[in-house]
Structure formats: structure tokens, C-alpha cells
Coordinates of C-alpha atoms and ligand atoms in Angstrom, one line a residue:
M26 CA -4.6 -17.5 -3.4
L27 CA -3.7 -15.9 -0.1
A28 CA -0.1 -14.7 0.0
N29 CA 2.1 -12.5 2.2
L30 CA 4.3 -9.5 1.3
N31 CA 7.5 -11.6 0.9
D32 CA 5.7 -13.8 -1.6
V33 CA 4.9 -10.9 -3.9
L34 CA 7.5 -8.2 -3.2
Q35 CA 10.7 -10.2 -3.6
P36 CA 9.9 -11.2 -7.2
A37 CA 8.7 -7.6 -7.8
R38 CA 11.9 -6.1 -6.6
K39 CA 14.0 -8.6 -8.6
N40 CA 12.1 -8.0 -11.9
R41 CA 11.6 -4.2 -11.4
Y42 CA 7.8 -4.0 -11.1
A43 CA 5.6 -2.9 -8.2
V44 CA 2.6 -4.5 -6.5
G45 CA -0.2 -2.1 -5.7
L46 CA -1.9 -1.9 -2.3
F47 CA -5.5 -0.8 -2.7
N48 CA -7.6 -0.6 0.5
T49 CA -10.8 -2.5 0.0
C50 CA -13.2 -1.6 2.9
S51 CA -16.4 -2.4 0.9
L52 CA -17.6 -5.2 -1.3
E53 CA -17.5 -3.0 -4.4
L54 CA -13.9 -2.0 -3.7
A55 CA -12.8 -5.6 -3.0
R56 CA -14.6 -7.1 -6.1
G57 CA -13.3 -4.3 -8.3
V58 CA -9.6 -4.6 -7.2
I59 CA -9.5 -8.4 -7.3
A60 CA -11.2 -8.4 -10.8
A61 CA -8.5 -5.9 -12.0
A62 CA -5.6 -8.1 -10.6
Q63 CA -7.0 -11.1 -12.3
E64 CA -7.4 -9.3 -15.6
C65 CA -3.9 -7.9 -15.4
N66 CA -2.6 -11.3 -14.0
T67 CA -0.7 -9.5 -11.3
P68 CA -0.4 -10.0 -7.5
V69 CA -2.2 -7.4 -5.4
V70 CA -2.4 -6.2 -1.8
I71 CA -5.9 -5.5 -0.4
G72 CA -7.2 -4.8 3.1
T73 CA -8.1 -2.0 5.4
A74 CA -6.4 0.6 7.6
E75 CA -6.9 1.4 11.2
V76 CA -8.5 4.8 10.4
L77 CA -11.0 3.0 8.1
L78 CA -12.3 0.6 10.9
S79 CA -15.3 2.9 11.5
V80 CA -16.5 1.9 8.0
A81 CA -16.2 -1.8 8.6
S82 CA -14.6 -3.7 11.5
L83 CA -11.5 -5.8 11.4
E84 CA -13.7 -8.9 12.0
E85 CA -16.0 -8.0 9.1
M86 CA -13.0 -7.3 6.8
A87 CA -11.4 -10.6 7.7
D88 CA -14.6 -12.5 7.1
M89 CA -15.0 -11.0 3.7
L90 CA -11.5 -10.5 2.4
I91 CA -9.6 -13.7 3.4
P92 CA -11.9 -16.1 1.6
M93 CA -12.0 -13.8 -1.4
A94 CA -8.2 -13.8 -1.4
K95 CA -8.1 -17.6 -1.2
R96 CA -10.5 -18.0 -4.1
A97 CA -8.6 -15.5 -6.4
A98 CA -6.6 -16.7 -9.3
V99 CA -3.6 -14.5 -8.5
P100 CA -1.7 -14.0 -5.2
V101 CA -3.6 -11.7 -2.9
V102 CA -2.1 -10.3 0.3
V103 CA -4.7 -9.3 3.0
H104 CA -2.9 -6.5 4.8
L105 CA -3.6 -4.1 7.7
D106 CA -2.5 -0.7 6.5
H107 CA -1.3 1.8 9.1
G108 CA -1.9 -0.2 12.2
L109 CA -1.5 2.4 14.9
K110 CA -2.2 0.4 18.1
E111 CA -0.5 -2.8 19.1
E112 CA -3.9 -4.4 19.9
T113 CA -5.2 -3.7 16.4
C114 CA -2.1 -5.4 14.7
K115 CA -2.4 -8.4 17.1
K116 CA -6.1 -8.8 16.4
A117 CA -5.5 -8.6 12.6
L118 CA -2.9 -11.4 12.9
E119 CA -5.3 -13.5 15.0
L120 CA -8.0 -13.0 12.5
G121 CA -5.8 -14.4 9.7
F122 CA -4.5 -11.2 7.9
S123 CA -1.4 -12.3 6.1
S124 CA 0.4 -9.0 6.7
V125 CA 0.3 -6.0 9.0
M126 CA 1.8 -2.5 8.9
Y127 CA 2.7 -1.3 12.4
D128 CA 3.2 2.4 12.0
C129 CA 5.2 3.9 14.9
S130 CA 6.8 6.5 12.6
T131 CA 5.8 9.4 14.9
D132 CA 7.5 7.7 17.9
P133 CA 11.2 8.5 18.7
Y134 CA 13.5 6.3 16.7
E135 CA 14.5 3.8 19.5
E136 CA 10.8 3.4 20.4
N137 CA 9.9 2.7 16.8
V138 CA 12.7 0.0 16.7
R139 CA 11.6 -1.6 20.0
K140 CA 7.9 -1.8 19.2
V141 CA 8.3 -2.9 15.6
A142 CA 10.9 -5.6 16.4
Q143 CA 8.4 -7.1 18.9
M144 CA 5.5 -7.0 16.5
A145 CA 7.8 -8.5 13.7
S146 CA 8.5 -11.6 15.7
L147 CA 4.8 -12.0 16.5
A148 CA 3.8 -11.6 12.8
H149 CA 6.5 -14.0 11.7
S150 CA 5.2 -16.6 14.3
Y151 CA 1.9 -16.5 12.3
G152 CA 3.7 -16.9 9.0
A153 CA 2.6 -13.3 8.3
T154 CA 4.8 -10.4 7.1
I155 CA 5.2 -6.9 8.6
E156 CA 5.7 -3.4 7.2
A157 CA 6.9 -0.5 9.2
E158 CA 7.6 3.2 8.4
L159 CA 10.7 5.2 9.0
G160 CA 10.8 8.9 8.5
H161 CA 7.2 10.1 8.2
V162 CA 4.9 10.3 5.2
G163 CA 2.5 13.1 6.2
D164 CA -0.9 14.0 5.1
N165 CA -1.7 16.6 2.4
P166 CA -2.8 19.7 4.3
S167 CA -6.5 20.5 3.9
E168 CA -5.7 24.2 4.1
G169 CA -2.8 26.5 4.3
M170 CA 0.8 25.8 5.2
Q171 CA 2.7 22.6 5.8
A172 CA 6.0 22.2 7.6
D173 CA 9.0 21.4 5.3
P174 CA 8.3 17.7 4.6
S175 CA 12.0 17.0 3.7
A176 CA 12.7 17.3 7.4
F177 CA 11.0 13.9 7.8
Y178 CA 12.6 12.1 4.8
T179 CA 14.1 8.7 5.5
E180 CA 17.9 8.6 6.1
P181 CA 19.5 5.6 4.3
D182 CA 21.9 4.6 7.0
Q183 CA 19.2 4.8 9.6
A184 CA 17.0 2.7 7.4
F185 CA 19.7 0.0 7.2
D186 CA 20.0 0.0 11.0
F187 CA 16.2 -0.1 11.4
V188 CA 15.6 -3.1 9.1
T189 CA 18.6 -5.0 10.6
R190 CA 17.3 -4.5 14.1
T191 CA 13.6 -5.1 13.6
G192 CA 13.5 -7.8 10.9
V193 CA 10.7 -6.1 8.9
D194 CA 9.8 -7.5 5.5
A195 CA 8.9 -4.1 4.0
L196 CA 9.7 -0.5 4.8
A197 CA 7.6 2.6 4.0
I198 CA 10.0 5.4 3.2
A199 CA 9.4 9.1 3.2
V200 CA 10.7 10.5 -0.1
G201 CA 8.4 13.3 -1.0
T202 CA 4.9 11.9 -1.1
A203 CA 1.9 12.6 1.1
H204 CA -1.4 10.9 1.9
G205 CA -4.7 12.0 0.3
A206 CA -5.3 14.4 -2.6
Y207 CA -2.4 16.7 -3.6
K208 CA -2.9 20.5 -3.7
M209 CA 0.6 21.0 -5.3
A210 CA 2.5 18.6 -7.5
P211 CA 4.7 16.3 -5.4
K212 CA 8.5 16.2 -6.0
L213 CA 10.0 12.8 -5.3
D214 CA 13.6 12.3 -4.2
F215 CA 14.6 9.4 -6.5
E216 CA 18.2 9.5 -5.5
R217 CA 17.3 8.8 -1.9
I218 CA 15.2 5.8 -3.0
R219 CA 18.2 4.5 -5.0
R220 CA 20.5 4.9 -2.0
I221 CA 18.1 3.1 0.4
A222 CA 17.5 0.3 -2.2
G223 CA 21.3 -0.1 -2.5
L224 CA 21.5 -0.8 1.2
L225 CA 18.4 -2.9 1.8
D226 CA 17.0 -6.2 0.5
C227 CA 13.4 -5.8 1.9
G228 CA 10.5 -4.4 0.0
L229 CA 10.4 -0.6 -0.2
V230 CA 7.0 1.0 -0.1
L231 CA 5.7 4.3 -1.5
H232 CA 2.7 5.7 0.4
G233 CA 0.5 8.5 -0.9
G234 CA 0.5 7.3 -4.5
S235 CA -2.8 8.8 -5.6
G236 CA -2.0 11.8 -7.8
L237 CA 1.5 10.9 -8.9
T238 CA 2.3 10.9 -12.6
D239 CA 2.9 7.6 -14.5
Q240 CA 6.5 8.8 -15.0
D241 CA 6.9 9.3 -11.2
F242 CA 5.8 5.7 -10.6
R243 CA 8.2 4.3 -13.3
M244 CA 11.1 6.3 -12.0
A245 CA 10.4 5.3 -8.4
I246 CA 10.1 1.6 -9.4
D247 CA 13.3 1.8 -11.4
A248 CA 15.0 3.3 -8.3
G249 CA 13.8 0.4 -6.1
I250 CA 10.2 0.8 -4.9
S251 CA 8.3 -2.5 -5.1
K252 CA 5.0 -1.7 -3.3
I253 CA 2.8 1.4 -4.0
N254 CA -0.2 2.4 -1.9
I255 CA -3.2 3.8 -3.7
F256 CA -6.5 4.6 -2.1
T257 CA -7.8 8.1 -2.8
D258 CA -8.0 7.4 -6.6
I259 CA -10.2 4.3 -6.4
N260 CA -12.2 5.7 -3.5
M261 CA -13.1 8.7 -5.6
A262 CA -13.7 6.6 -8.7
A263 CA -16.4 4.6 -6.8
A264 CA -18.0 7.7 -5.4
K265 CA -18.1 9.4 -8.8
A266 CA -19.7 6.3 -10.4
A267 CA -22.4 6.3 -7.7
H268 CA -23.0 10.0 -8.1
D269 CA -23.2 9.9 -11.9
G270 CA -25.4 6.8 -11.9
Y271 CA -27.8 8.3 -9.5
A272 CA -27.9 11.6 -11.4
G273 CA -28.5 9.6 -14.5
G274 CA -31.6 8.1 -13.1
E275 CA -30.4 4.9 -11.4
L276 CA -32.1 5.1 -8.1
L277 CA -31.3 1.7 -6.6
L278 CA -28.2 0.7 -4.7
T279 CA -28.2 -2.6 -6.4
G280 CA -28.1 -0.7 -9.7
L281 CA -25.3 1.5 -8.6
Q282 CA -23.1 -1.3 -7.1
P283 CA -22.0 -2.8 -10.5
R284 CA -21.2 0.7 -11.8
M285 CA -19.0 1.4 -8.7
E286 CA -17.3 -1.9 -9.0
E287 CA -16.6 -1.4 -12.7
A288 CA -15.2 2.1 -12.0
V289 CA -12.9 0.7 -9.3
K290 CA -11.8 -2.1 -11.6
Q291 CA -10.9 0.4 -14.4
A292 CA -9.1 2.8 -12.1
T293 CA -7.1 -0.1 -10.6
I294 CA -6.2 -1.5 -14.0
K295 CA -4.8 1.9 -15.0
K296 CA -2.4 1.8 -12.0
M297 CA -1.5 -1.8 -12.4
T298 CA -0.5 -1.3 -16.1
V299 CA 1.9 1.4 -15.0
F300 CA 3.3 -0.7 -12.1
Q301 CA 4.1 -3.6 -14.4
N302 CA 7.5 -3.9 -16.0
T303 CA 6.9 -2.2 -19.3
E304 CA 10.3 -3.4 -20.6
T305 CA 9.4 -7.0 -20.0
I306 CA 6.0 -6.4 -21.5
S307 CA 7.4 -4.8 -24.6
L308 CA 10.0 -7.5 -25.0
G309 CA 7.3 -10.1 -24.6
N310 CA 5.3 -8.5 -27.4
R311 CA 8.1 -8.5 -29.9
Ligands
ZN422 ZN1 0.2 5.4 4.2

């Protein structure tokens, strides 16, 4: 069933588990992720990001993902990840996305507040939810040096001011992760997550989740994270399945597609198992 972020993040926060966002800009990714969510009986966030629109347009994504979400046996949020332009977020809402992220994290603070507050009231008028980012989650450097990322970490008091003034439903916070594949092991600031979670009721989001350890995830969830974004891991799993299948003699796309889908499903299940509340699970098994 189609859901928005509040539907899935509020129960997650209360019961100390996290809902994964997995970008699904192809049929194999979408089928694999939804199959995993149904098998794990967990809600999930799917969708695309503005930087992925060259792979498939927003219209094409809406046509494919919204009916798939409605048919699913678990709550599925269809979300625009990292909407960078106002028009892109507006278009996603018009097309029926149930959630958008409006990322103005590289703007000056007051500009971020102003733009996001405006988009939040528009999203809410559609019955959709909105995520924003405060502080800045950077990209893993392809080469060489990176500026000290802790200079961009989210300040708890500013996060409180931001959420109060914008009315966002979820906030991506910068606490030591980066987008893409890690060259060096990331170090998360769990105490900062805990302080922000102590001040805010909205969903807290960890971006750049590919490459973190299971223990990192559990500690981040215990500290207050309720949404975790994963893309590189499932993207690579699909590509590897296609490569291995082809190298193994499967020369047709239609032969490779089910292998890609299965690889995505297995990689997603691995993450979902970690994101679930293991305490509840182990109590349930007793
Ligand atoms: Zn991100």
C-alpha cells in the first residue's frame, strides 16, 4: 500500500527500528526491493533521486513505482531523494510521489529554512511528507583529500530551530557518513544523534549507509535514527549479478534480469534484517 514518511517513521522511531530507503530507478531494483520488504514484512521507502533522472524520468518513475507501491502487501513510500530544484519537487508531488526530500543543505541556513518551509506546506497540501537536510552529508572523495567533514555536522540546537520553523517530517543529519563507496572506514558521532533525537520528534535520517557495519547501524538506530538510505550496495549487487551471469554464459537480458532482481532482493534483505528491532525479534522467538 502507498504510504508517506510519517506513516512508517513514527512507529519505527517509537519501537526502535529503522526503515530503509533504497532508490529503485529500474524495474529490477524496484521488484527486488519490494520483494525483500514483503518477505521481511517491513515497510520500505523506494523512489529515485534528482541525479538519477537521466536514467529514467520522474514521469516514468511515477508511472512504474506508484502502482507497484499500491499493490504491495507492506507500506511503501514513493520518495524523491535529494530533490535539488524546486520544480523537480513540485513535479514529483504533482505526479503522486507520497514524499519528497528538498535538499537545500548547501544554501545558507536562513535560505534553507525559507525554501524548505515553503515546500513543506505544499507537500502537506498533497498529503505528502517532506525530508530536508541540515548540516551537509558530503560525497566520498573519488581521489585525494577531503575537507574536515565534522565542520559540516548538524548542530542539535539549530536542528530544533530548523524543524520548528519548517515543519519537516524527517531530517537528514550529518553525523559522519558520506555518499557512495567509502575509501576509509567512517566514524559516526552517536552522541550527536542522541542529542538531536532528544530534542526532535520527527524522523531522523542517515544518508550514505552503504558500507557501514551492522553494529554502526544498530547503534545509530538505538541513538534515534529511523530512516537509513542505501543505494550503492544494491546498485553494485545488481551490476555484479549481470556481470557474473554474462561471464557465465547467459547472453540475454531477459536471462540476466531475474538474476539481478534476486541479487537486489538478497542485498536488501540483509540490510532490512539489521534495521529491524532485534530485541523485539529475539523476544518474539522465545
Ligand atoms: Zn543522501
